[in-house]
mmCIF file of C-alpha atoms and ligand atoms in Angstrom:
data_model
loop_
_atom_site.group_PDB
_atom_site.id
_atom_site.type_symbol
_atom_site.label_atom_id
_atom_site.label_comp_id
_atom_site.label_asym_id
_atom_site.label_seq_id
_atom_site.Cartn_x
_atom_site.Cartn_y
_atom_site.Cartn_z
ATOM 1 C CA MET L 1 99.497 97.142 114.592
ATOM 2 C CA TYR L 2 97.752 99.865 112.628
ATOM 3 C CA CYS L 3 93.992 100.336 112.947
ATOM 4 C CA GLY L 4 92.307 103.168 111.101
ATOM 5 C CA ARG L 5 88.700 104.117 110.627
ATOM 6 C CA PHE L 6 86.249 106.126 108.585
ATOM 7 C CA ALA L 7 83.382 107.594 110.577
ATOM 8 C CA PRO L 8 80.716 109.343 108.501
ATOM 9 C CA SER L 9 77.652 111.078 109.941
ATOM 10 C CA PRO L 10 74.445 110.040 108.175
ATOM 11 C CA THR L 11 73.094 113.554 107.754
ATOM 12 C CA GLY L 12 73.041 113.192 103.964
ATOM 13 C CA PRO L 13 74.432 111.036 101.168
ATOM 14 C CA LEU L 14 78.184 110.530 100.809
ATOM 15 C CA HIS L 15 79.606 113.617 99.120
ATOM 16 C CA PHE L 16 82.952 114.178 97.476
ATOM 17 C CA GLY L 17 84.536 115.512 100.677
ATOM 18 C CA SER L 18 83.691 112.316 102.552
ATOM 19 C CA LEU L 19 84.910 110.197 99.628
ATOM 20 C CA VAL L 20 88.284 111.937 99.943
ATOM 21 C CA ALA L 21 88.345 111.321 103.715
ATOM 22 C CA ALA L 22 87.404 107.659 103.241
ATOM 23 C CA THR L 23 90.056 107.248 100.541
ATOM 24 C CA ALA L 24 92.808 108.851 102.637
ATOM 25 C CA SER L 25 92.098 106.779 105.752
ATOM 26 C CA PHE L 26 91.632 103.574 103.740
ATOM 27 C CA LEU L 27 94.875 103.993 101.806
ATOM 28 C CA GLU L 28 96.848 104.852 104.944
ATOM 29 C CA ALA L 29 95.494 101.729 106.654
ATOM 30 C CA ARG L 30 96.074 99.403 103.707
ATOM 31 C CA ALA L 31 99.514 100.827 102.926
ATOM 32 C CA ASN L 32 100.428 100.088 106.570
ATOM 33 C CA CYS L 33 98.942 96.558 106.326
ATOM 34 C CA GLY L 34 96.440 97.717 108.927
ATOM 35 C CA GLU L 35 92.780 97.242 109.632
ATOM 36 C CA TRP L 36 90.192 99.744 108.473
ATOM 37 C CA LEU L 37 86.890 100.119 110.317
ATOM 38 C CA VAL L 38 83.684 101.939 109.466
ATOM 39 C CA ARG L 39 81.659 103.599 112.187
ATOM 40 C CA ILE L 40 78.384 105.433 111.678
ATOM 41 C CA GLU L 41 78.426 108.588 113.789
ATOM 42 C CA ASP L 42 74.718 108.939 114.406
ATOM 43 C CA VAL L 43 74.944 109.915 118.048
ATOM 44 C CA ASP L 44 72.848 113.041 117.423
ATOM 45 C CA ARG L 45 69.521 111.539 116.367
ATOM 46 C CA SER L 46 68.018 114.945 115.663
ATOM 47 C CA ARG L 47 70.368 115.411 112.676
ATOM 48 C CA CYS L 48 70.942 111.848 111.446
ATOM 49 C CA ARG L 49 68.676 109.657 109.337
ATOM 50 C CA PRO L 50 68.981 105.843 109.232
ATOM 51 C CA HIS L 51 68.350 105.694 105.466
ATOM 52 C CA TYR L 52 71.441 107.842 104.879
ATOM 53 C CA ALA L 53 73.503 105.364 106.906
ATOM 54 C CA SER L 54 72.535 102.460 104.662
ATOM 55 C CA GLN L 55 72.941 104.629 101.581
ATOM 56 C CA ILE L 56 76.466 105.625 102.650
ATOM 57 C CA LEU L 57 77.449 101.982 103.232
ATOM 58 C CA THR L 58 76.074 100.967 99.837
ATOM 59 C CA THR L 59 78.016 103.791 98.206
ATOM 60 C CA LEU L 60 81.239 102.788 99.990
ATOM 61 C CA GLU L 61 80.783 99.197 98.844
ATOM 62 C CA GLY L 62 80.056 100.353 95.345
ATOM 63 C CA PHE L 63 83.325 102.281 95.326
ATOM 64 C CA GLY L 64 85.190 99.122 96.287
ATOM 65 C CA PHE L 65 85.944 99.926 99.911
ATOM 66 C CA SER L 66 86.120 96.857 102.151
ATOM 67 C CA TRP L 67 86.111 97.236 105.910
ATOM 68 C CA ASP L 68 87.119 94.929 108.727
ATOM 69 C CA GLY L 69 84.612 93.753 111.302
ATOM 70 C CA PRO L 70 81.014 94.882 111.731
ATOM 71 C CA VAL L 71 79.923 98.492 111.259
ATOM 72 C CA VAL L 72 79.469 100.185 114.635
ATOM 73 C CA TYR L 73 76.535 102.563 115.149
ATOM 74 C CA GLN L 74 76.897 105.211 117.814
ATOM 75 C CA SER L 75 73.131 105.274 118.315
ATOM 76 C CA ASP L 76 73.444 101.787 119.888
ATOM 77 C CA ARG L 77 75.989 102.903 122.449
ATOM 78 C CA ASP L 78 74.346 105.353 124.861
ATOM 79 C CA GLU L 79 75.048 103.137 127.874
ATOM 80 C CA ILE L 80 78.738 103.019 127.063
ATOM 81 C CA TYR L 81 78.907 106.822 126.777
ATOM 82 C CA ALA L 82 76.994 107.165 130.059
ATOM 83 C CA ALA L 83 79.572 104.945 131.774
ATOM 84 C CA ALA L 84 82.384 107.124 130.398
ATOM 85 C CA ILE L 85 80.763 110.276 131.808
ATOM 86 C CA GLU L 86 80.432 108.485 135.121
ATOM 87 C CA ARG L 87 84.117 107.690 134.991
ATOM 88 C CA LEU L 88 85.026 111.340 134.439
ATOM 89 C CA GLY L 89 83.614 112.063 137.903
ATOM 90 C CA ASP L 90 84.026 115.626 139.091
ATOM 91 C CA ARG L 91 85.415 116.810 135.768
ATOM 92 C CA VAL L 92 81.795 116.898 134.569
ATOM 93 C CA TYR L 93 79.400 119.637 135.638
ATOM 94 C CA ALA L 94 75.970 120.978 134.726
ATOM 95 C CA CYS L 95 75.474 124.089 132.591
ATOM 96 C CA SER L 96 72.329 126.122 131.946
ATOM 97 C CA CYS L 97 73.522 128.156 128.964
ATOM 98 C CA SER L 98 71.624 128.000 125.700
ATOM 99 C CA ARG L 99 73.402 127.566 122.381
ATOM 100 C CA GLY L 100 73.748 131.262 121.736
ATOM 101 C CA GLU L 101 74.969 132.154 125.207
ATOM 102 C CA GLU L 102 78.614 132.354 126.102
ATOM 103 C CA HIS L 103 79.252 129.823 128.836
ATOM 104 C CA ARG L 104 81.387 130.518 131.870
ATOM 105 C CA ARG L 105 82.059 128.162 134.741
ATOM 106 C CA GLY L 106 79.539 128.705 137.502
ATOM 107 C CA CYS L 107 76.645 129.701 135.241
ATOM 108 C CA ASP L 108 73.207 130.143 136.781
ATOM 109 C CA LEU L 109 71.927 126.751 137.901
ATOM 110 C CA SER L 110 68.600 128.089 139.105
ATOM 111 C CA LYS L 111 67.740 127.876 135.381
ATOM 112 C CA PRO L 112 67.096 124.433 133.852
ATOM 113 C CA VAL L 113 70.176 122.349 133.050
ATOM 114 C CA ARG L 114 70.824 122.292 129.309
ATOM 115 C CA SER L 115 74.024 120.312 129.138
ATOM 116 C CA TRP L 116 76.864 118.646 130.970
ATOM 117 C CA ARG L 117 80.325 119.985 130.300
ATOM 118 C CA PHE L 118 83.853 118.710 130.635
ATOM 119 C CA SER L 119 86.110 120.840 132.751
ATOM 120 C CA SER L 120 89.078 121.282 130.436
ATOM 121 C CA VAL L 121 92.558 122.372 131.393
ATOM 122 C CA ALA L 122 93.742 123.049 127.858
ATOM 123 C CA ASP L 123 90.702 124.501 126.136
ATOM 124 C CA GLU L 124 87.252 125.956 126.787
ATOM 125 C CA ASP L 125 84.973 123.605 128.693
ATOM 126 C CA PHE L 126 82.987 121.655 126.142
ATOM 127 C CA ILE L 127 79.719 119.751 126.116
ATOM 128 C CA LEU L 128 79.663 116.018 126.785
ATOM 129 C CA ARG L 129 75.934 115.592 126.799
ATOM 130 C CA SER L 130 72.994 117.765 125.919
ATOM 131 C CA ALA L 131 70.089 117.641 128.341
ATOM 132 C CA THR L 132 67.567 118.773 125.751
ATOM 133 C CA GLY L 133 67.836 115.821 123.370
ATOM 134 C CA GLY L 134 69.675 113.589 125.826
ATOM 135 C CA PHE L 135 72.365 113.155 123.159
ATOM 136 C CA TYR L 136 75.995 112.558 123.951
ATOM 137 C CA SER L 137 78.444 114.837 122.215
ATOM 138 C CA TYR L 138 80.537 114.070 119.177
ATOM 139 C CA GLN L 139 83.727 114.617 121.195
ATOM 140 C CA LEU L 140 82.800 112.096 123.859
ATOM 141 C CA ALA L 141 81.431 109.449 121.489
ATOM 142 C CA VAL L 142 84.457 109.590 119.177
ATOM 143 C CA VAL L 143 86.941 109.207 122.027
ATOM 144 C CA VAL L 144 85.047 106.328 123.653
ATOM 145 C CA ASP L 145 84.578 104.507 120.344
ATOM 146 C CA ASP L 146 88.158 104.906 119.143
ATOM 147 C CA GLU L 147 89.336 103.340 122.396
ATOM 148 C CA ALA L 148 86.738 100.562 122.383
ATOM 149 C CA GLN L 149 87.453 99.665 118.746
ATOM 150 C CA GLY L 150 91.219 99.633 119.176
ATOM 151 C CA VAL L 151 91.773 102.451 116.681
ATOM 152 C CA THR L 152 95.411 103.558 116.597
ATOM 153 C CA HIS L 153 95.483 106.111 113.763
ATOM 154 C CA VAL L 154 92.994 108.817 112.882
ATOM 155 C CA VAL L 155 93.079 110.284 109.379
ATOM 156 C CA ARG L 156 90.680 113.133 108.681
ATOM 157 C CA GLY L 157 90.436 116.537 107.087
ATOM 158 C CA ALA L 158 92.067 119.625 108.544
ATOM 159 C CA ASP L 159 88.558 120.989 109.250
ATOM 160 C CA LEU L 160 88.445 118.591 112.212
ATOM 161 C CA GLU L 161 91.887 119.467 113.537
ATOM 162 C CA SER L 162 90.484 121.849 116.160
ATOM 163 C CA SER L 163 88.733 118.879 117.815
ATOM 164 C CA THR L 164 91.969 117.009 118.395
ATOM 165 C CA PRO L 165 93.191 118.750 121.597
ATOM 166 C CA ARG L 166 89.789 118.177 123.187
ATOM 167 C CA GLN L 167 89.761 114.547 122.208
ATOM 168 C CA ALA L 168 93.318 114.055 123.431
ATOM 169 C CA GLU L 169 92.426 115.607 126.780
ATOM 170 C CA LEU L 170 89.378 113.381 127.111
ATOM 171 C CA GLN L 171 91.464 110.312 126.268
ATOM 172 C CA GLN L 172 93.869 111.235 129.010
ATOM 173 C CA ALA L 173 91.133 111.951 131.556
ATOM 174 C CA LEU L 174 89.568 108.564 130.807
ATOM 175 C CA GLY L 175 92.891 106.749 131.049
ATOM 176 C CA TYR L 176 92.829 105.750 127.376
ATOM 177 C CA ARG L 177 95.681 105.247 124.919
ATOM 178 C CA ALA L 178 96.852 108.259 122.920
ATOM 179 C CA LEU L 179 96.177 108.081 119.162
ATOM 180 C CA ALA L 180 98.201 109.215 116.175
ATOM 181 C CA TYR L 181 96.502 111.862 114.053
ATOM 182 C CA TRP L 182 96.998 113.025 110.523
ATOM 183 C CA HIS L 183 94.844 115.858 109.206
ATOM 184 C CA PHE L 184 95.044 116.138 105.458
ATOM 185 C CA PRO L 185 94.942 119.624 103.948
ATOM 186 C CA LEU L 186 91.619 120.635 102.449
ATOM 187 C CA ALA L 187 93.019 122.391 99.419
ATOM 188 C CA LEU L 188 95.263 119.977 97.586
ATOM 189 C CA GLY L 189 95.954 118.476 94.230
ATOM 190 C CA ALA L 190 94.987 119.375 90.732
ATOM 191 C CA ASP L 191 91.440 120.477 91.402
ATOM 192 C CA GLY L 192 92.590 123.143 93.780
ATOM 193 C CA ALA L 193 89.067 123.702 95.040
ATOM 194 C CA LYS L 194 88.561 123.839 98.765
ATOM 195 C CA LEU L 195 87.177 120.550 99.924
ATOM 196 C CA SER L 196 84.927 122.088 102.531
ATOM 197 C CA LYS L 197 83.006 123.790 99.735
ATOM 198 C CA GLN L 198 82.389 120.375 98.223
ATOM 199 C CA ASN L 199 80.615 119.356 101.385
ATOM 200 C CA ALA L 200 77.562 121.293 100.331
ATOM 201 C CA ALA L 201 77.636 119.588 96.928
ATOM 202 C CA PRO L 202 75.111 116.867 96.089
ATOM 203 C CA GLY L 203 75.929 113.216 96.777
ATOM 204 C CA ILE L 204 78.260 111.324 94.485
ATOM 205 C CA GLU L 205 76.845 108.880 91.979
ATOM 206 C CA LEU L 206 77.965 105.272 91.792
ATOM 207 C CA GLU L 207 77.692 105.249 87.989
ATOM 208 C CA ASP L 208 80.525 107.721 88.034
ATOM 209 C CA ALA L 209 82.615 105.840 90.636
ATOM 210 C CA SER L 210 85.909 105.399 88.722
ATOM 211 C CA ARG L 211 86.067 109.027 87.721
ATOM 212 C CA GLN L 212 85.199 110.222 91.240
ATOM 213 C CA LEU L 213 87.812 107.947 92.797
ATOM 214 C CA TRP L 214 90.376 109.223 90.308
ATOM 215 C CA ARG L 215 89.434 112.792 91.276
ATOM 216 C CA ALA L 216 89.728 111.926 94.990
ATOM 217 C CA LEU L 217 93.232 110.547 94.411
ATOM 218 C CA ARG L 218 94.249 113.665 92.512
ATOM 219 C CA PHE L 219 92.786 115.748 95.294
ATOM 220 C CA LEU L 220 94.971 113.869 97.773
ATOM 221 C CA GLY L 221 98.045 114.834 95.802
ATOM 222 C CA GLN L 222 98.486 111.429 94.139
ATOM 223 C CA SER L 223 99.442 111.259 90.478
ATOM 224 C CA PRO L 224 97.504 108.398 88.944
ATOM 225 C CA PRO L 225 98.855 107.662 85.452
ATOM 226 C CA VAL L 226 96.640 108.528 82.510
ATOM 227 C CA GLU L 227 95.997 104.827 81.858
ATOM 228 C CA VAL L 228 94.291 104.606 85.233
ATOM 229 C CA GLU L 229 91.782 107.316 84.409
ATOM 230 C CA GLY L 230 88.617 105.550 83.328
ATOM 231 C CA ALA L 231 90.016 102.131 84.315
ATOM 232 C CA ALA L 232 87.989 99.664 86.366
ATOM 233 C CA LEU L 233 87.744 100.411 90.105
ATOM 234 C CA GLY L 234 89.858 97.368 91.036
ATOM 235 C CA GLU L 235 92.685 98.587 88.839
ATOM 236 C CA ILE L 236 92.560 102.094 90.291
ATOM 237 C CA TRP L 237 92.655 100.706 93.831
ATOM 238 C CA ALA L 238 95.548 98.372 93.046
ATOM 239 C CA TRP L 239 97.505 101.321 91.700
ATOM 240 C CA ALA L 240 96.490 103.589 94.582
ATOM 241 C CA ILE L 241 97.435 101.180 97.396
ATOM 242 C CA GLY L 242 100.819 100.500 95.820
ATOM 243 C CA ALA L 243 101.615 104.114 95.078
ATOM 244 C CA TRP L 244 100.123 105.800 98.166
ATOM 245 C CA ARG L 245 102.174 108.563 99.715
ATOM 246 C CA ARG L 246 100.931 111.232 102.083
ATOM 247 C CA PRO L 247 100.769 114.545 100.270
HETATM 248 ZN ZN1 ZN N 301 76.889 127.477 131.161
#
């Protein structure tokens, strides 16, 4: 059974880069007759805004995405993340370093605790929870949620590839299943522009949905026929699901 997901952070409206990520994970899931979930990654309340979450969902709906099951909000799940940290036991330790400081194990704990870190074998020790805001980290929340939601396949941009070893190590430490990952390249297709640059671009407009979806498909290395350009969204999706191939 295939279960994929799209997990946007509501720090702004949906931009073209997130449309591409949503399209890639949705098409992979549907082409594998799998489920596709949407999760709002608003674990860091200092950066996220609830109105962006509802705006993103409206935009996804407007583009013709349909997801399985209810939308999960990370901001509702602090207790679950706390239990996971508990479960990690002595692999978690306190750290007093500020953001700018380079952390080393055994940092000065006569200073106030700023975060709790995971003692990693494979990578640098990374933060699981910040003491300042009380927020759980992206790495921890993603791993806990993917397990809880039964996600089997993660599709996301290559900009997130560096997170994967950390997440895999956390999965192992928590006794979770291992996931399959595919990171799509960020410079693909006819547009040739780096997708990360698009992330600073303004949000995408629903009035322009067919053209934007067509662009996203081209970006993902698909070759929609000319007839599909400017067609209704349903027609573009029907073509895209049938023709989907990883670039
Ligand atoms: Zn430290």
